[in-house]
Structures are given as C-alpha cells and as structure tokens.
C-alpha cells in the first residue's frame, strides 16, 4: 500500500485538515505501507511563502511522519507539484492526440450566465455548456495559453455521455454522470498551470499511490478523475472519502465555531495527544476525552469503523 496526504500551502492547517491527514496516515501505517507527503502548490495566486514549512511542522507536532516528501526526498521526487509540470504537459499531449481537448475562452461568469444545471459539489462551478467545443487542440499546441488572436484560453476535456461508477471504502457504491453534472471540465488553466483534476491524477500515478483517503468534499471529483485515468490508460487507486467535521449548526467547522489552526493550538501549549484523541474520538477510534498518540491508534484503525455521515461536534479543543 502507498497512501498520501497532499496539502496546498495556501493557509494554515485546520482541524479538518488534521483529521484527514491522521486518517490517511493511519490507513497506510495499519497496512504496513508507505506514506507520501506531496505539496500541491500549483495555485500560484494563493500560495504564500512559509506556509509549506509551517504545515510540515504542524504535522510533525501532531505525531505524523512520512516516508517520502519534499523534505526527505524519495524515489518519486520531486514532491512539489510546481516542479512536476513536464508530466502534466506530457499527459495533455496524449489527451490532445486522442482528440479529447479543446481551447476555451469562457470565463466563470460566462459559464454561470449560460448554465441551467445545478453546480457540482465542489469548486468546478456550474455545468459547462460546450460553447467552445469546436476549438480542437493538437499535441503541439497544449502549451499555448492564447488563441492566435491573443485571447487567453484554457483547455477542457471532452466528457463522454456515460455514468461513472466506483466503490468507495467509506461511502459505498457511487454513481456520477459528469456530462450532466459538470460537462467538459478544465484540465489546464488560462495561466498555463495544470488544473487540479489533471495534476492529481498524473501525480498519484507517477508516485504509485494505491490508496487515496481524503475528505468527502472531493467525492464528486473522483468521477472526473476516473475519466482521466481511463483516457490516459492509467490504473486508478482505491478510494476512501471520509466525512467532514461540522460545527453545531451543521456547517463545516470554522472559526465562527471556535475552531482554531494547529499553529494556534501549538502556541497555546496544547498537548498533541489531546488533539489526536479528540480527532480520533470524532470518528469512532477513541473514547471521548482520551489522550492518545497516532502510533497508539494504528492497531485500532478500521475503515469500517469510520462514520459515513458528517460528524457534528459541540465543542472544539483549545
């Protein structure tokens, strides 16, 4: 087994990030597998200096370690997405050669104005109506960020009209129809950077990731990623999407509920075992109030013990 945690250095790690990291680490360690840390730093507009180092320090404080990562190296280096652009370009060329890509000049505002279907359950936005589908792109042009007239253009994947079915180790049988839910989706942004859906597929394959455990907010993304795995002829990993942490009002846990970042907890002098125990108790792996280290939880970890619904908490540590 090869599992991973892939934070984006766009802010400090919060309790939801910590719980996902802990569970992904436990999945790998309980199976005697390897744990990979990858930094997803492609969003240049949101990445901030110092966050990557702070996130790694927070994870170490929590008691987590990794076998491969940007600070320890490994056979699948580099572990920073910003240094892996050649792989994304190669994948785009393969997709273009198969006739699956076209250039799109539409803005999010354009798509929203034309959309009649509901939004996807993530950042993809409303369904794309295919307005630019006639602008086919060949392998030699996948790095061009503008049309011949200078208009900025992204690249979209042509999505087939079919259901995507997969089994999730936590959520069970899942069925999506990306053609109806998101339509053709962006795989390379107008600024030339690979979009999340493409980058995560290329990197998980290159890093030989066999098991992906992540938050349930990314469940809908799995169908799009499976389309890319299929189009690129790659083997998809096993999936496990864990429910989110919610505040007492049923909304994702945030500062308005008293939620704090791991850095703030560290600065307050909190014991990491207390936080780990609280996180573990929130998903049925520890008793309420129990202080425990990640190592002590390895023998307790079972995917079937995790809740399938979001976890609503009445109070937060610290």
mmCIF file of C-alpha atoms in Angstrom, residues 37-159:
data_model
loop_
_atom_site.group_PDB
_atom_site.id
_atom_site.type_symbol
_atom_site.label_atom_id
_atom_site.label_comp_id
_atom_site.label_asym_id
_atom_site.label_seq_id
_atom_site.Cartn_x
_atom_site.Cartn_y
_atom_site.Cartn_z
ATOM 1 C CA UNK A 37 3.569 13.771 1.502
ATOM 2 C CA UNK A 38 3.018 15.826 -1.659
ATOM 3 C CA UNK A 39 2.653 19.598 -1.697
ATOM 4 C CA UNK A 40 0.054 20.838 -4.201
ATOM 5 C CA UNK A 41 1.377 24.319 -4.896
ATOM 6 C CA UNK A 42 0.142 24.964 -8.437
ATOM 7 C CA UNK A 43 -2.252 27.766 -7.487
ATOM 8 C CA UNK A 44 0.352 30.482 -7.695
ATOM 9 C CA UNK A 45 -2.160 33.210 -6.907
ATOM 10 C CA UNK A 46 -2.944 31.719 -3.484
ATOM 11 C CA UNK A 47 0.321 30.075 -2.403
ATOM 12 C CA UNK A 48 2.102 32.082 0.293
ATOM 13 C CA UNK A 49 5.735 31.893 1.466
ATOM 14 C CA UNK A 50 6.273 29.997 4.687
ATOM 15 C CA UNK A 51 3.029 28.009 4.686
ATOM 16 C CA UNK A 52 4.632 24.844 3.329
ATOM 17 C CA UNK A 53 7.212 24.745 6.100
ATOM 18 C CA UNK A 54 4.570 25.606 8.714
ATOM 19 C CA UNK A 55 2.269 22.813 7.536
ATOM 20 C CA UNK A 56 5.035 20.222 7.706
ATOM 21 C CA UNK A 57 5.950 21.422 11.199
ATOM 22 C CA UNK A 58 2.292 21.125 12.284
ATOM 23 C CA UNK A 59 2.072 17.557 11.016
ATOM 24 C CA UNK A 60 5.280 16.601 12.822
ATOM 25 C CA UNK A 61 3.949 18.177 16.040
ATOM 26 C CA UNK A 62 0.808 16.088 15.654
ATOM 27 C CA UNK A 63 2.995 12.967 15.615
ATOM 28 C CA UNK A 64 2.792 12.099 11.914
ATOM 29 C CA UNK A 65 5.726 11.153 9.727
ATOM 30 C CA UNK A 66 6.177 10.265 6.067
ATOM 31 C CA UNK A 67 8.463 8.029 4.067
ATOM 32 C CA UNK A 68 8.670 10.327 1.048
ATOM 33 C CA UNK A 69 8.173 14.053 0.724
ATOM 34 C CA UNK A 70 9.702 17.415 -0.177
ATOM 35 C CA UNK A 71 11.869 17.465 2.947
ATOM 36 C CA UNK A 72 13.038 13.819 2.904
ATOM 37 C CA UNK A 73 13.080 13.055 -0.823
ATOM 38 C CA UNK A 74 12.230 9.649 -2.239
ATOM 39 C CA UNK A 75 12.136 7.601 -5.446
ATOM 40 C CA UNK A 76 9.220 9.589 -6.921
ATOM 41 C CA UNK A 77 10.690 13.063 -6.407
ATOM 42 C CA UNK A 78 10.033 15.914 -6.801
ATOM 43 C CA UNK A 79 7.192 16.126 -4.279
ATOM 44 C CA UNK A 80 6.240 19.717 -5.112
ATOM 45 C CA UNK A 81 3.670 19.992 -7.907
ATOM 46 C CA UNK A 82 5.268 23.216 -9.111
ATOM 47 C CA UNK A 83 8.305 21.116 -10.095
ATOM 48 C CA UNK A 84 6.301 18.440 -11.927
ATOM 49 C CA UNK A 85 4.992 20.408 -14.909
ATOM 50 C CA UNK A 86 6.684 18.219 -17.543
ATOM 51 C CA UNK A 87 4.454 15.292 -16.569
ATOM 52 C CA UNK A 88 1.323 17.392 -16.934
ATOM 53 C CA UNK A 89 2.385 18.599 -20.373
ATOM 54 C CA UNK A 90 3.026 15.020 -21.484
ATOM 55 C CA UNK A 91 -0.434 13.974 -20.292
ATOM 56 C CA UNK A 92 -2.048 16.900 -22.102
ATOM 57 C CA UNK A 93 -0.309 15.906 -25.322
ATOM 58 C CA UNK A 94 -1.646 12.370 -25.013
ATOM 59 C CA UNK A 95 -5.166 13.673 -24.454
ATOM 60 C CA UNK A 96 -4.855 16.063 -27.394
ATOM 61 C CA UNK A 97 -3.583 13.285 -29.648
ATOM 62 C CA UNK A 98 -6.703 11.309 -28.761
ATOM 63 C CA UNK A 99 -8.907 14.261 -29.779
ATOM 64 C CA UNK A 100 -10.080 14.872 -26.216
ATOM 65 C CA UNK A 101 -9.056 18.525 -25.722
ATOM 66 C CA UNK A 102 -10.260 21.906 -26.933
ATOM 67 C CA UNK A 103 -9.411 25.517 -26.169
ATOM 68 C CA UNK A 104 -11.919 27.504 -24.124
ATOM 69 C CA UNK A 105 -12.036 31.275 -23.709
ATOM 70 C CA UNK A 106 -15.087 31.347 -21.418
ATOM 71 C CA UNK A 107 -14.864 32.957 -18.007
ATOM 72 C CA UNK A 108 -16.655 31.608 -14.941
ATOM 73 C CA UNK A 109 -19.100 34.476 -15.374
ATOM 74 C CA UNK A 110 -19.792 33.348 -18.949
ATOM 75 C CA UNK A 111 -20.423 29.785 -17.826
ATOM 76 C CA UNK A 112 -22.668 30.857 -14.958
ATOM 77 C CA UNK A 113 -24.723 33.038 -17.271
ATOM 78 C CA UNK A 114 -25.278 30.173 -19.710
ATOM 79 C CA UNK A 115 -25.766 27.391 -17.172
ATOM 80 C CA UNK A 116 -29.159 25.883 -16.476
ATOM 81 C CA UNK A 117 -27.955 22.884 -14.440
ATOM 82 C CA UNK A 118 -27.025 22.969 -10.735
ATOM 83 C CA UNK A 119 -23.428 23.383 -9.585
ATOM 84 C CA UNK A 120 -21.195 20.428 -8.825
ATOM 85 C CA UNK A 121 -20.477 19.783 -5.148
ATOM 86 C CA UNK A 122 -17.009 21.334 -5.358
ATOM 87 C CA UNK A 123 -15.136 24.218 -6.988
ATOM 88 C CA UNK A 124 -15.877 23.179 -10.563
ATOM 89 C CA UNK A 125 -18.858 25.522 -10.742
ATOM 90 C CA UNK A 126 -21.950 25.158 -12.944
ATOM 91 C CA UNK A 127 -22.139 22.756 -15.860
ATOM 92 C CA UNK A 128 -20.172 23.902 -18.890
ATOM 93 C CA UNK A 129 -22.478 24.154 -21.945
ATOM 94 C CA UNK A 130 -19.819 23.336 -24.555
ATOM 95 C CA UNK A 131 -19.705 26.765 -26.113
ATOM 96 C CA UNK A 132 -16.061 26.419 -27.308
ATOM 97 C CA UNK A 133 -16.139 22.718 -28.174
ATOM 98 C CA UNK A 134 -15.305 23.346 -31.855
ATOM 99 C CA UNK A 135 -11.791 24.642 -30.993
ATOM 100 C CA UNK A 136 -9.920 21.321 -31.099
ATOM 101 C CA UNK A 137 -6.325 21.386 -29.852
ATOM 102 C CA UNK A 138 -3.481 19.226 -31.158
ATOM 103 C CA UNK A 139 -0.469 17.891 -29.206
ATOM 104 C CA UNK A 140 1.813 20.683 -30.411
ATOM 105 C CA UNK A 141 -0.468 23.392 -29.043
ATOM 106 C CA UNK A 142 -1.186 22.256 -25.471
ATOM 107 C CA UNK A 143 1.290 24.768 -24.015
ATOM 108 C CA UNK A 144 -0.240 27.725 -25.855
ATOM 109 C CA UNK A 145 -2.179 29.887 -23.408
ATOM 110 C CA UNK A 146 -3.803 32.092 -26.052
ATOM 111 C CA UNK A 147 -5.629 31.727 -29.332
ATOM 112 C CA UNK A 148 -3.898 33.072 -32.471
ATOM 113 C CA UNK A 149 -5.636 36.412 -31.872
ATOM 114 C CA UNK A 150 -4.154 36.665 -28.364
ATOM 115 C CA UNK A 151 -7.285 35.744 -26.405
ATOM 116 C CA UNK A 152 -6.390 33.778 -23.226
ATOM 117 C CA UNK A 153 -7.654 30.201 -23.360
ATOM 118 C CA UNK A 154 -7.889 27.239 -21.034
ATOM 119 C CA UNK A 155 -8.058 23.599 -22.145
ATOM 120 C CA UNK A 156 -11.118 21.437 -21.468
ATOM 121 C CA UNK A 157 -11.552 17.675 -21.631
ATOM 122 C CA UNK A 158 -14.381 16.332 -23.774
ATOM 123 C CA UNK A 159 -16.522 14.331 -21.341
#
